[in-house]
Amino acid sequence: MRGVRLIGLAQPRNGEDHRGPGVAPSHSHRAGRGSGKGEELVVWTDYVLALPITLLVLFALGILLIDFMLPKEMKWLNAVTAFIGVCFSAAGVYKIQMTFPGGYPGMLGTMRVDRFAIYFFYLFLAGTAIAILMSVRYLETENESHGEYYALMLLSVAGMMCMAAGFDIVLIFIGLELMAISTYVLVGFLRRDRRSNEAALKYLLLGAFSSGIFAYGLSLLYGLTGSTSLGDINRGLARHMLDPQYRPVAIVALITTITGLLFKIAAIPFHQWAPDAYEGAPTSITGFMSVAVKAAGWAMLLRILLWGMFPMRAIWGPLLVFVSIATMTGANFAALTQTNTKRLLAYSSIAHVGYMLLGMVVLSSAEFPSDGFSDGFKGILIYLLVYTFMNLGAFAVITSLRHRNIAGDDLDDLNGLYSRAPVEAVLMLLFMLSLAGIPPLAGFWGKYFIFLSLIETKHYVLASLGVLYSVFGLYYYLKIANAMFMRQPEKGEEKLPVSLAMRVALGLTGLATLYIGIMPNRFIEIVNWALGIAQQSKVANLMH
């Protein structure tokens, strides 16, 4: 057994160390509010903790103002401004990391910027930066180069940060809606494209419906516990689960809340919006949604289930077993018949949600502290990290194919890609093999820790199913490779132009996919830092 210390599942209150399941407080003291000096410290602390979000909002508003003054040929400056805003926000996250190494509660306890939140902040910003690079030439090609595109992207990231750092269900819900409304508009951003309009409408209707169910579940949690704080909800549920009078209401609250959470990560049977939204949205936004929006959904799911509803894990654990099996099965079989690469990658994305839900099954059954619990948690975070680069890379290749009359999102558009764009074809093969979990690429490590945790907790059947579906998924990834390398191009031998920004995006994602796969130690240590894991298990520490 190794020493493990997970950050911040409960918050110290009134000088008492309230620890959740295996949880340590993120900071040993809080600023006093009784004196002027204490109030000044609180204001300064809140300013620092909100700095990344504030900078994103300011840059988003700045882009909306600057856009009016830019001539059409200078619209690319909006992307430069957005990229600078992401860099400034990352600097704000770094300031928090240096100022409060263990994290700190802020905004009257509604926000908890701990290591877990900081990890997701960097993840959101990395995915957004690459998506901005992918968007510059694509928007010019589509004749839709408008400043509000980048402003909405930055505002959605501000919402994601509220979801990851929120320790109060009201703040989490506000962040969710800010992200969702921005994304609804971005999905339908190609105003002259009927598919884009249809996708946005479907996404809006289903998203509003799921948000209503989610809000109902949160209201029941507030009614049961009398608080909107996740720490109080955790303690209240621990009491009410022993009382037969309140237990049925708690179960209804769990089911409705988890329904909203599963919709946001596109788990079956709440996945219907994903293939249509992915297909109709601008390809650069499809890539952004597949990594940043999905990571935000996972941050919210982990916050609520582990920090707030952990006493009910004996109920939501078995429920997630069925959801994960259904998700892996349905998504992998649906991907086999797809001829549109964006829809194929949408079902691939849903299948990966199924694999990550296996990690949640481990967290619901493993004791804390244990190797299985920490490896399951670690597996989810590493999976989200590697998925950000390999999936964005795949969508970057598809985005680069958008040229003149070539849409680039049909499987036939990839025919003979190696003869037209050999670098892009090789990179696409790299990303497909990584998505399939083939070593020594980055995707292998996400699956490795998930399956390791399943074996450590004696979930042998689930581990076998996960491995089986991983092999099964290799078939439709190789369909793309077959089209690129074995078929003749249907559009002629014309070379495909690739912009400088797109080359940078492809280079970053390709390099990260290779580097993380071959030398994963540094990134495993980053995840260990995010979770406060003191030392790694002998089995998981293969590379030392």
Coordinates of C-alpha atoms in Angstrom, one line a residue:
M1 CA 0.0 0.0 0.0
R2 CA 1.3 3.5 -0.9
G3 CA 0.7 6.8 0.8
V4 CA -2.1 8.6 -0.8
R5 CA -3.5 12.1 -0.1
L6 CA -6.3 13.3 -2.4
I7 CA -6.9 17.0 -2.4
G8 CA -9.9 18.8 -1.1
L9 CA -13.0 16.6 -1.1
A10 CA -14.1 18.4 2.1
Q11 CA -13.6 21.8 3.4
P12 CA -12.4 22.7 6.9
R13 CA -15.2 24.5 8.8
N14 CA -15.1 26.3 12.2
G15 CA -11.6 25.1 12.8
E16 CA -12.6 21.4 12.5
D17 CA -11.0 19.0 10.0
H18 CA -14.1 17.5 8.2
R19 CA -12.6 14.9 5.9
G20 CA -14.6 13.1 3.3
P21 CA -13.7 9.6 2.1
G22 CA -10.0 9.7 2.1
V23 CA -9.9 13.4 1.7
A24 CA -7.6 16.1 3.2
P25 CA -8.4 19.8 3.4
S26 CA -6.8 21.8 0.7
H27 CA -5.5 24.6 3.1
S28 CA -4.9 24.7 6.8
H29 CA -6.2 28.1 7.5
R30 CA -8.7 30.6 6.1
A31 CA -8.6 34.4 6.1
G32 CA -10.4 36.0 9.0
R33 CA -13.3 38.2 8.2
G34 CA -13.6 40.0 11.5
S35 CA -10.9 42.7 10.9
G36 CA -10.2 45.1 8.1
K37 CA -6.9 43.3 7.4
G38 CA -8.7 40.0 7.2
E39 CA -11.3 41.4 4.8
E40 CA -8.6 42.8 2.6
L41 CA -6.9 39.4 2.5
V42 CA -10.2 37.8 1.5
V43 CA -10.7 40.3 -1.3
W44 CA -7.2 39.8 -2.6
T45 CA -7.5 36.0 -2.4
D46 CA -10.8 36.1 -4.3
Y47 CA -9.2 38.4 -6.9
V48 CA -6.3 36.0 -7.5
L49 CA -8.6 32.9 -7.6
A50 CA -10.9 34.5 -10.1
L51 CA -8.0 36.0 -12.2
P52 CA -8.0 33.3 -15.1
I53 CA -11.8 33.6 -15.5
T54 CA -11.7 37.4 -15.3
L55 CA -9.0 37.6 -18.0
L56 CA -11.0 35.4 -20.4
V57 CA -14.1 37.5 -20.0
L58 CA -12.1 40.7 -20.5
F59 CA -10.5 39.4 -23.7
A60 CA -13.8 38.1 -25.0
L61 CA -15.4 41.6 -24.5
G62 CA -12.3 43.1 -26.1
I63 CA -12.6 40.9 -29.2
L64 CA -16.2 42.0 -29.6
L65 CA -15.1 45.7 -29.5
I66 CA -12.0 45.3 -31.8
D67 CA -13.9 43.3 -34.4
F68 CA -16.0 46.4 -35.3
M69 CA -12.8 48.2 -36.3
L70 CA -11.1 45.5 -38.3
P71 CA -11.4 45.3 -42.0
K72 CA -12.3 42.0 -43.5
E73 CA -8.7 41.1 -44.5
M74 CA -7.5 41.7 -40.9
K75 CA -10.0 39.5 -39.1
W76 CA -7.3 37.1 -38.3
L77 CA -6.2 39.5 -35.6
N78 CA -9.3 38.3 -33.6
A79 CA -7.6 34.8 -33.4
V80 CA -4.4 36.4 -32.3
T81 CA -6.2 38.4 -29.5
A82 CA -8.0 35.2 -28.4
F83 CA -4.7 33.3 -28.3
I84 CA -3.1 36.0 -26.3
G85 CA -6.1 35.9 -23.9
V86 CA -5.6 32.2 -23.4
C87 CA -1.9 32.7 -22.6
F88 CA -2.8 35.5 -20.1
S89 CA -5.3 33.2 -18.5
A90 CA -2.7 30.4 -18.3
A91 CA -0.4 32.9 -16.6
G92 CA -3.2 33.6 -14.1
V93 CA -3.6 29.9 -13.4
Y94 CA 0.2 29.7 -12.8
K95 CA 0.0 32.7 -10.4
I96 CA -2.7 30.7 -8.4
Q97 CA -0.5 27.6 -8.5
M98 CA 2.5 29.6 -7.1
T99 CA 0.5 31.6 -4.5
F100 CA -1.6 28.8 -3.1
P101 CA 0.4 25.5 -3.7
G102 CA -2.3 23.4 -2.0
G103 CA -5.3 25.2 -3.3
Y104 CA -7.6 27.6 -1.5
P105 CA -11.4 28.2 -1.1
G106 CA -12.7 31.5 -2.3
M107 CA -15.8 33.5 -3.1
L108 CA -17.4 32.7 0.3
G109 CA -16.6 29.0 -0.1
T110 CA -18.4 28.6 -3.4
M111 CA -15.2 28.2 -5.4
R112 CA -12.4 25.8 -4.6
V113 CA -9.3 26.3 -6.7
D114 CA -7.4 23.2 -5.7
R115 CA -4.9 21.2 -7.6
F116 CA -7.7 19.2 -9.2
A117 CA -9.2 22.4 -10.6
I118 CA -5.8 23.8 -11.7
Y119 CA -5.2 20.6 -13.7
F120 CA -8.4 21.1 -15.6
F121 CA -7.8 24.8 -16.1
Y122 CA -4.6 24.0 -18.0
L123 CA -6.4 21.2 -19.9
F124 CA -9.1 23.6 -21.0
L125 CA -6.7 26.3 -22.1
A126 CA -4.4 23.9 -24.0
G127 CA -7.4 22.5 -25.9
T128 CA -8.7 26.0 -26.6
A129 CA -5.3 27.3 -27.8
I130 CA -5.0 24.5 -30.4
A131 CA -8.7 24.9 -31.5
I132 CA -8.0 28.6 -32.1
L133 CA -5.0 27.7 -34.3
M134 CA -7.3 25.3 -36.2
S135 CA -9.9 27.9 -36.8
V136 CA -8.1 30.8 -38.5
R137 CA -7.9 29.4 -42.1
Y138 CA -11.1 27.4 -41.7
L139 CA -13.2 30.4 -41.0
E140 CA -11.7 32.3 -43.9
T141 CA -12.5 29.3 -46.2
E142 CA -16.1 29.3 -44.9
N143 CA -16.3 33.1 -45.2
E144 CA -17.5 33.3 -41.5
S145 CA -14.5 35.0 -39.9
H146 CA -16.2 36.9 -37.2
G147 CA -15.0 38.1 -33.8
E148 CA -17.9 36.7 -31.8
Y149 CA -16.7 33.2 -32.7
Y150 CA -13.5 33.6 -30.6
A151 CA -15.4 35.6 -27.9
L152 CA -17.9 32.8 -27.5
M153 CA -15.0 30.3 -27.3
L154 CA -13.4 32.2 -24.4
L155 CA -16.7 32.7 -22.6
S156 CA -17.3 29.0 -22.8
V157 CA -13.9 28.3 -21.2
A158 CA -14.8 30.7 -18.4
G159 CA -17.9 28.6 -17.8
M160 CA -15.8 25.4 -17.8
M161 CA -13.5 26.9 -15.2
C162 CA -16.5 27.6 -12.9
M163 CA -17.6 23.9 -13.4
A164 CA -14.2 22.6 -12.5
A165 CA -13.6 24.9 -9.5
G166 CA -17.1 25.2 -8.2
F167 CA -17.7 23.9 -4.7
D168 CA -21.3 25.1 -4.7
I169 CA -24.0 23.6 -7.0
V170 CA -25.3 27.1 -7.9
L171 CA -21.9 28.2 -9.3
I172 CA -21.4 24.8 -11.0
F173 CA -24.8 25.2 -12.7
I174 CA -24.1 28.8 -13.8
G175 CA -20.8 27.7 -15.3
L176 CA -22.5 24.8 -17.1
E177 CA -25.1 27.2 -18.7
L178 CA -22.5 29.7 -19.7
M179 CA -20.5 27.0 -21.4
A180 CA -23.6 25.4 -22.9
I181 CA -25.2 28.5 -24.3
S182 CA -21.9 29.6 -25.9
T183 CA -21.5 26.1 -27.4
Y184 CA -25.0 26.1 -28.8
V185 CA -24.2 29.2 -30.8
L186 CA -20.8 27.9 -32.0
V187 CA -22.4 24.7 -33.2
G188 CA -24.7 26.7 -35.5
F189 CA -22.1 29.3 -36.4
L190 CA -22.2 28.4 -40.1
R191 CA -25.4 30.3 -40.7
R192 CA -25.7 29.4 -44.4
D193 CA -25.3 25.7 -43.7
R194 CA -28.5 23.8 -43.1
R195 CA -26.7 20.9 -41.3
S196 CA -25.1 23.4 -38.9
N197 CA -28.5 25.0 -38.2
E198 CA -30.2 21.7 -37.6
A199 CA -27.3 20.4 -35.3
A200 CA -27.5 23.6 -33.2
L201 CA -31.3 23.3 -32.8
K202 CA -31.1 19.6 -31.8
Y203 CA -28.3 20.4 -29.4
L204 CA -30.2 23.3 -27.9
L205 CA -33.4 21.4 -27.4
L206 CA -31.8 18.3 -25.9
G207 CA -29.4 20.4 -23.8
A208 CA -32.2 22.5 -22.4
F209 CA -34.1 19.4 -21.5
S210 CA -31.1 17.7 -19.8
S211 CA -30.3 21.0 -17.9
G212 CA -33.9 21.0 -16.5
I213 CA -33.5 17.5 -15.2
F214 CA -30.1 18.3 -13.8
A215 CA -31.5 21.4 -12.1
Y216 CA -34.3 19.4 -10.6
G217 CA -31.8 16.9 -9.1
L218 CA -29.7 19.7 -7.6
S219 CA -32.9 21.3 -6.1
L220 CA -33.7 18.0 -4.4
L221 CA -30.2 17.9 -3.0
Y222 CA -30.7 21.4 -1.6
G223 CA -34.0 20.4 -0.1
L224 CA -32.5 17.3 1.5
T225 CA -29.5 19.0 3.0
G226 CA -30.4 22.6 3.3
S227 CA -27.2 23.7 1.6
T228 CA -25.8 24.3 -1.8
S229 CA -22.2 23.5 -0.7
L230 CA -20.9 20.1 -1.9
G231 CA -19.2 19.6 1.5
D232 CA -22.6 20.1 3.4
I233 CA -24.4 17.9 0.8
N234 CA -21.8 15.2 1.4
R235 CA -22.4 15.2 5.1
G236 CA -26.1 15.6 4.8
L237 CA -26.4 12.6 2.4
A238 CA -24.3 10.5 4.8
R239 CA -27.0 11.1 7.4
H240 CA -30.1 10.8 5.2
M241 CA -29.0 7.5 3.6
L242 CA -29.5 5.9 7.0
D243 CA -33.0 7.3 7.4
P244 CA -35.7 5.3 5.5
Q245 CA -37.8 8.4 5.4
Y246 CA -35.3 10.4 3.3
R247 CA -33.6 7.6 1.4
P248 CA -36.2 7.5 -1.6
V249 CA -35.9 11.2 -2.2
A250 CA -32.1 11.0 -2.1
I251 CA -32.2 8.2 -4.7
V252 CA -34.5 10.3 -7.0
A253 CA -32.1 13.2 -6.5
L254 CA -29.2 11.0 -7.5
I255 CA -30.9 9.6 -10.6
T256 CA -32.0 13.0 -11.9
T257 CA -28.6 14.6 -11.2
I258 CA -26.6 11.8 -12.8
T259 CA -28.9 11.9 -15.8
G260 CA -27.8 15.5 -16.4
L261 CA -24.2 14.6 -15.9
L262 CA -24.3 11.7 -18.3
F263 CA -25.8 13.9 -21.0
K264 CA -23.0 16.4 -20.7
I265 CA -20.4 13.6 -21.3
A266 CA -22.5 12.0 -24.0
A267 CA -22.9 8.5 -22.4
I268 CA -25.5 6.1 -23.9
P269 CA -28.5 6.5 -23.7
F270 CA -28.0 10.2 -23.4
H271 CA -25.8 10.6 -26.4
Q272 CA -28.2 11.4 -29.2
W273 CA -27.1 15.0 -29.6
A274 CA -23.4 14.2 -30.1
P275 CA -23.2 12.7 -33.6
D276 CA -25.5 15.4 -35.1
A277 CA -23.8 18.2 -33.3
Y278 CA -20.3 16.9 -34.3
E279 CA -21.3 16.5 -37.9
G280 CA -23.1 19.9 -38.3
A281 CA -20.8 22.1 -36.3
P282 CA -17.7 23.8 -37.8
T283 CA -15.0 21.2 -37.8
S284 CA -12.7 23.3 -35.5
I285 CA -15.6 23.6 -33.0
T286 CA -16.2 19.8 -33.3
G287 CA -12.7 19.3 -32.1
F288 CA -13.1 21.9 -29.4
M289 CA -16.3 20.2 -28.1
S290 CA -14.8 16.7 -28.2
V291 CA -12.0 17.6 -25.8
A292 CA -12.7 20.8 -23.8
V293 CA -16.4 20.6 -23.4
K294 CA -16.1 16.9 -22.6
A295 CA -13.4 17.5 -20.1
A296 CA -15.5 20.1 -18.4
G297 CA -18.4 17.6 -18.2
W298 CA -16.0 15.1 -16.6
A299 CA -14.7 17.8 -14.1
M300 CA -18.3 18.5 -13.1
L301 CA -19.2 14.8 -12.8
L302 CA -16.1 14.0 -10.6
R303 CA -16.8 17.1 -8.4
I304 CA -20.4 16.2 -7.8
L305 CA -20.1 12.4 -7.4
L306 CA -16.9 12.3 -5.4
W307 CA -17.0 15.6 -3.4
G308 CA -20.8 15.8 -3.0
M309 CA -22.5 12.4 -3.5
F310 CA -19.8 10.0 -2.3
P311 CA -22.0 8.5 0.4
M312 CA -24.3 7.2 -2.3
R313 CA -21.6 5.5 -4.3
A314 CA -23.0 2.1 -3.5
I315 CA -26.0 3.2 -5.7
W316 CA -24.4 5.1 -8.5
G317 CA -21.5 2.6 -8.9
P318 CA -23.7 -0.3 -10.1
L319 CA -25.7 2.1 -12.3
L320 CA -22.5 3.2 -14.0
V321 CA -21.6 -0.4 -14.7
F322 CA -24.6 -0.8 -17.0
V323 CA -24.1 2.7 -18.5
S324 CA -20.4 2.0 -19.3
I325 CA -21.1 -1.4 -20.9
A326 CA -24.0 0.1 -22.9
T327 CA -21.8 3.0 -24.0
M328 CA -18.9 0.9 -25.2
T329 CA -21.2 -1.6 -27.0
G330 CA -23.5 0.9 -28.7
A331 CA -20.8 3.4 -29.7
N332 CA -18.4 0.8 -31.1
F333 CA -21.0 -0.9 -33.2
A334 CA -22.5 2.4 -34.4
A335 CA -19.0 3.6 -35.5
L336 CA -18.6 0.6 -37.8
T337 CA -21.3 1.8 -40.3
Q338 CA -20.3 5.5 -40.5
T339 CA -19.1 7.0 -43.7
N340 CA -18.7 10.5 -42.3
T341 CA -15.4 11.0 -40.4
K342 CA -16.9 13.5 -38.0
R343 CA -19.8 11.1 -37.1
L344 CA -17.3 8.2 -36.8
L345 CA -15.1 10.2 -34.4
A346 CA -18.3 11.3 -32.5
Y347 CA -19.1 7.6 -31.8
S348 CA -15.4 7.0 -31.1
S349 CA -15.6 9.8 -28.5
I350 CA -18.7 8.2 -27.0
A351 CA -16.9 4.8 -26.8
H352 CA -14.0 6.5 -24.9
V353 CA -16.5 7.8 -22.4
G354 CA -17.5 4.2 -21.8
Y355 CA -13.8 3.3 -21.0
M356 CA -13.5 6.3 -18.6
L357 CA -16.7 5.3 -16.9
L358 CA -15.0 2.0 -16.0
G359 CA -12.7 4.2 -13.9
M360 CA -15.7 5.6 -12.1
V361 CA -16.9 2.1 -11.4
V362 CA -13.6 1.5 -9.7
L363 CA -13.9 4.7 -7.6
S364 CA -17.4 3.5 -6.5
S365 CA -16.1 0.1 -5.2
A366 CA -12.5 0.6 -4.2
E367 CA -11.6 1.5 -0.6
F368 CA -9.7 4.6 0.1
P369 CA -6.7 4.7 0.3
S370 CA -5.9 1.8 -2.1
D371 CA -3.9 1.3 -5.3
G372 CA -7.1 0.6 -7.2
F373 CA -8.8 3.9 -6.1
S374 CA -5.8 6.1 -6.9
D375 CA -5.1 4.3 -10.2
G376 CA -8.7 4.6 -11.3
F377 CA -8.8 8.3 -10.5
K378 CA -5.4 8.7 -12.2
G379 CA -6.6 6.8 -15.2
I380 CA -9.5 9.2 -15.8
L381 CA -7.3 12.3 -15.6
I382 CA -4.5 10.9 -17.8
Y383 CA -7.2 9.7 -20.3
L384 CA -8.6 13.2 -20.6
L385 CA -5.1 14.6 -21.0
V386 CA -4.0 12.3 -23.8
Y387 CA -7.4 12.4 -25.5
T388 CA -7.1 16.2 -25.7
F389 CA -4.1 16.0 -28.0
M390 CA -4.8 12.9 -30.1
N391 CA -8.5 13.8 -30.8
L392 CA -7.8 17.4 -31.5
G393 CA -5.0 16.3 -33.8
A394 CA -7.4 14.0 -35.7
F395 CA -9.9 16.9 -36.1
A396 CA -7.1 19.2 -37.1
V397 CA -6.3 16.9 -40.1
I398 CA -10.0 16.9 -41.1
T399 CA -10.1 20.7 -40.8
S400 CA -7.1 21.0 -43.0
L401 CA -8.9 19.1 -45.8
R402 CA -11.5 21.9 -46.1
H403 CA -10.4 23.5 -49.3
R404 CA -12.4 25.1 -52.1
N405 CA -15.1 22.5 -53.0
I406 CA -13.8 19.7 -50.7
A407 CA -15.8 19.5 -47.5
G408 CA -13.2 17.1 -46.0
D409 CA -15.5 15.4 -43.6
D410 CA -16.5 12.3 -45.7
L411 CA -14.5 9.2 -45.6
D412 CA -14.1 9.3 -49.4
D413 CA -12.4 12.8 -49.0
L414 CA -9.5 10.9 -47.3
N415 CA -8.9 8.7 -50.3
G416 CA -5.3 8.9 -51.4
L417 CA -4.5 11.5 -48.8
Y418 CA -0.9 10.2 -48.5
S419 CA -0.2 11.2 -52.2
R420 CA -1.7 14.7 -51.7
A421 CA -0.6 15.5 -48.1
P422 CA 1.8 12.8 -46.8
V423 CA 2.6 14.6 -43.5
E424 CA -1.1 14.9 -42.6
A425 CA -1.7 11.3 -43.6
V426 CA 1.1 10.0 -41.4
L427 CA -0.1 12.2 -38.5
M428 CA -3.7 11.0 -39.0
L429 CA -2.5 7.4 -38.8
L430 CA -0.6 8.3 -35.6
F431 CA -3.7 9.8 -34.0
M432 CA -5.9 6.8 -35.1
L433 CA -3.5 4.3 -33.5
S434 CA -3.3 6.4 -30.4
L435 CA -7.1 6.5 -30.1
A436 CA -7.0 2.7 -30.5
G437 CA -4.6 2.5 -27.5
I438 CA -1.7 1.0 -29.4
P439 CA 1.7 1.4 -27.5
P440 CA 4.0 3.4 -27.5
L441 CA 1.5 6.2 -28.2
A442 CA -0.2 8.4 -25.7
G443 CA -3.6 6.7 -25.9
F444 CA -2.1 3.5 -24.4
W445 CA -1.5 5.1 -21.0
G446 CA -5.1 6.2 -20.5
K447 CA -6.4 2.7 -21.1
Y448 CA -3.5 1.1 -19.1
F449 CA -4.4 2.8 -15.8
I450 CA -8.1 2.2 -16.3
F451 CA -7.6 -1.5 -16.9
L452 CA -4.9 -1.7 -14.2
S453 CA -7.4 -0.3 -11.6
L454 CA -10.0 -2.7 -12.8
I455 CA -7.7 -5.7 -12.2
E456 CA -6.5 -4.3 -8.8
T457 CA -10.2 -4.2 -7.7
K458 CA -11.0 -7.6 -9.2
H459 CA -13.3 -6.4 -11.9
Y460 CA -12.0 -9.0 -14.3
V461 CA -15.0 -9.2 -16.5
L462 CA -15.2 -5.4 -17.0
A463 CA -11.4 -5.3 -17.8
S464 CA -11.9 -8.1 -20.3
L465 CA -14.8 -6.3 -22.0
G466 CA -12.7 -3.1 -22.1
V467 CA -9.8 -4.8 -23.8
L468 CA -12.1 -6.6 -26.2
Y469 CA -13.8 -3.4 -27.3
S470 CA -10.5 -1.6 -27.6
V471 CA -9.4 -4.3 -30.2
F472 CA -12.8 -4.1 -31.8
G473 CA -12.4 -0.3 -32.2
L474 CA -9.2 -0.8 -34.0
Y475 CA -11.2 -1.9 -37.1
Y476 CA -12.9 1.4 -37.8
Y477 CA -9.8 3.4 -37.0
L478 CA -8.0 1.3 -39.7
K479 CA -10.8 2.1 -42.1
I480 CA -9.5 5.6 -42.1
A481 CA -5.9 4.4 -42.6
N482 CA -7.0 2.2 -45.5
A483 CA -8.7 5.2 -47.2
M484 CA -5.6 7.4 -46.8
F485 CA -2.9 4.9 -47.9
M486 CA -4.6 2.2 -50.0
R487 CA -7.2 4.0 -52.1
Q488 CA -6.7 6.3 -55.1
P489 CA -7.7 10.0 -54.7
E490 CA -11.0 10.9 -56.3
K491 CA -10.3 14.6 -56.4
G492 CA -7.1 14.5 -58.4
E493 CA -3.5 14.8 -57.2
E494 CA -3.8 18.4 -56.2
K495 CA -1.6 19.2 -53.2
L496 CA -3.5 20.5 -50.2
P497 CA -2.4 23.9 -48.8
V498 CA -2.0 24.1 -45.1
S499 CA -1.7 27.3 -43.2
L500 CA 1.0 28.1 -40.7
A501 CA -1.4 28.1 -37.8
M502 CA -2.7 24.7 -38.8
R503 CA 0.9 23.4 -39.1
V504 CA 1.6 24.6 -35.6
A505 CA -1.6 22.8 -34.3
L506 CA -0.7 19.6 -36.1
G507 CA 2.9 19.8 -34.9
L508 CA 1.8 20.3 -31.2
T509 CA -0.7 17.5 -31.2
G510 CA 1.5 15.1 -33.0
L511 CA 4.5 15.8 -30.8
A512 CA 2.4 15.6 -27.6
T513 CA 0.9 12.2 -28.7
L514 CA 4.3 10.8 -29.4
Y515 CA 6.1 12.3 -26.4
I516 CA 3.5 11.4 -23.8
G517 CA 3.4 7.8 -25.2
I518 CA 7.2 7.3 -25.2
M519 CA 8.0 9.3 -22.0
P520 CA 4.9 9.4 -19.8
N521 CA 6.6 9.8 -16.5
R522 CA 6.5 13.6 -16.4
F523 CA 2.8 13.6 -17.2
I524 CA 2.0 10.8 -14.7
E525 CA 3.7 12.9 -12.1
I526 CA 1.6 15.9 -13.0
V527 CA -1.6 13.8 -12.5
N528 CA -0.1 12.6 -9.2
W529 CA 0.4 16.2 -8.2
A530 CA -3.2 17.1 -9.2
L531 CA -4.5 14.3 -6.9
G532 CA -2.0 14.7 -4.1
I533 CA -0.7 11.1 -4.5
A534 CA 2.5 10.9 -2.5
Q535 CA 4.1 8.0 -4.3
Q536 CA 3.3 5.7 -7.2
S537 CA 2.6 2.0 -7.0
K538 CA 5.3 -0.4 -8.1
V539 CA 3.1 -1.8 -10.9
A540 CA 2.1 1.6 -12.3
N541 CA 5.7 2.9 -12.1
L542 CA 7.0 0.8 -15.0
M543 CA 9.3 3.4 -16.5
H544 CA 11.5 4.0 -13.4

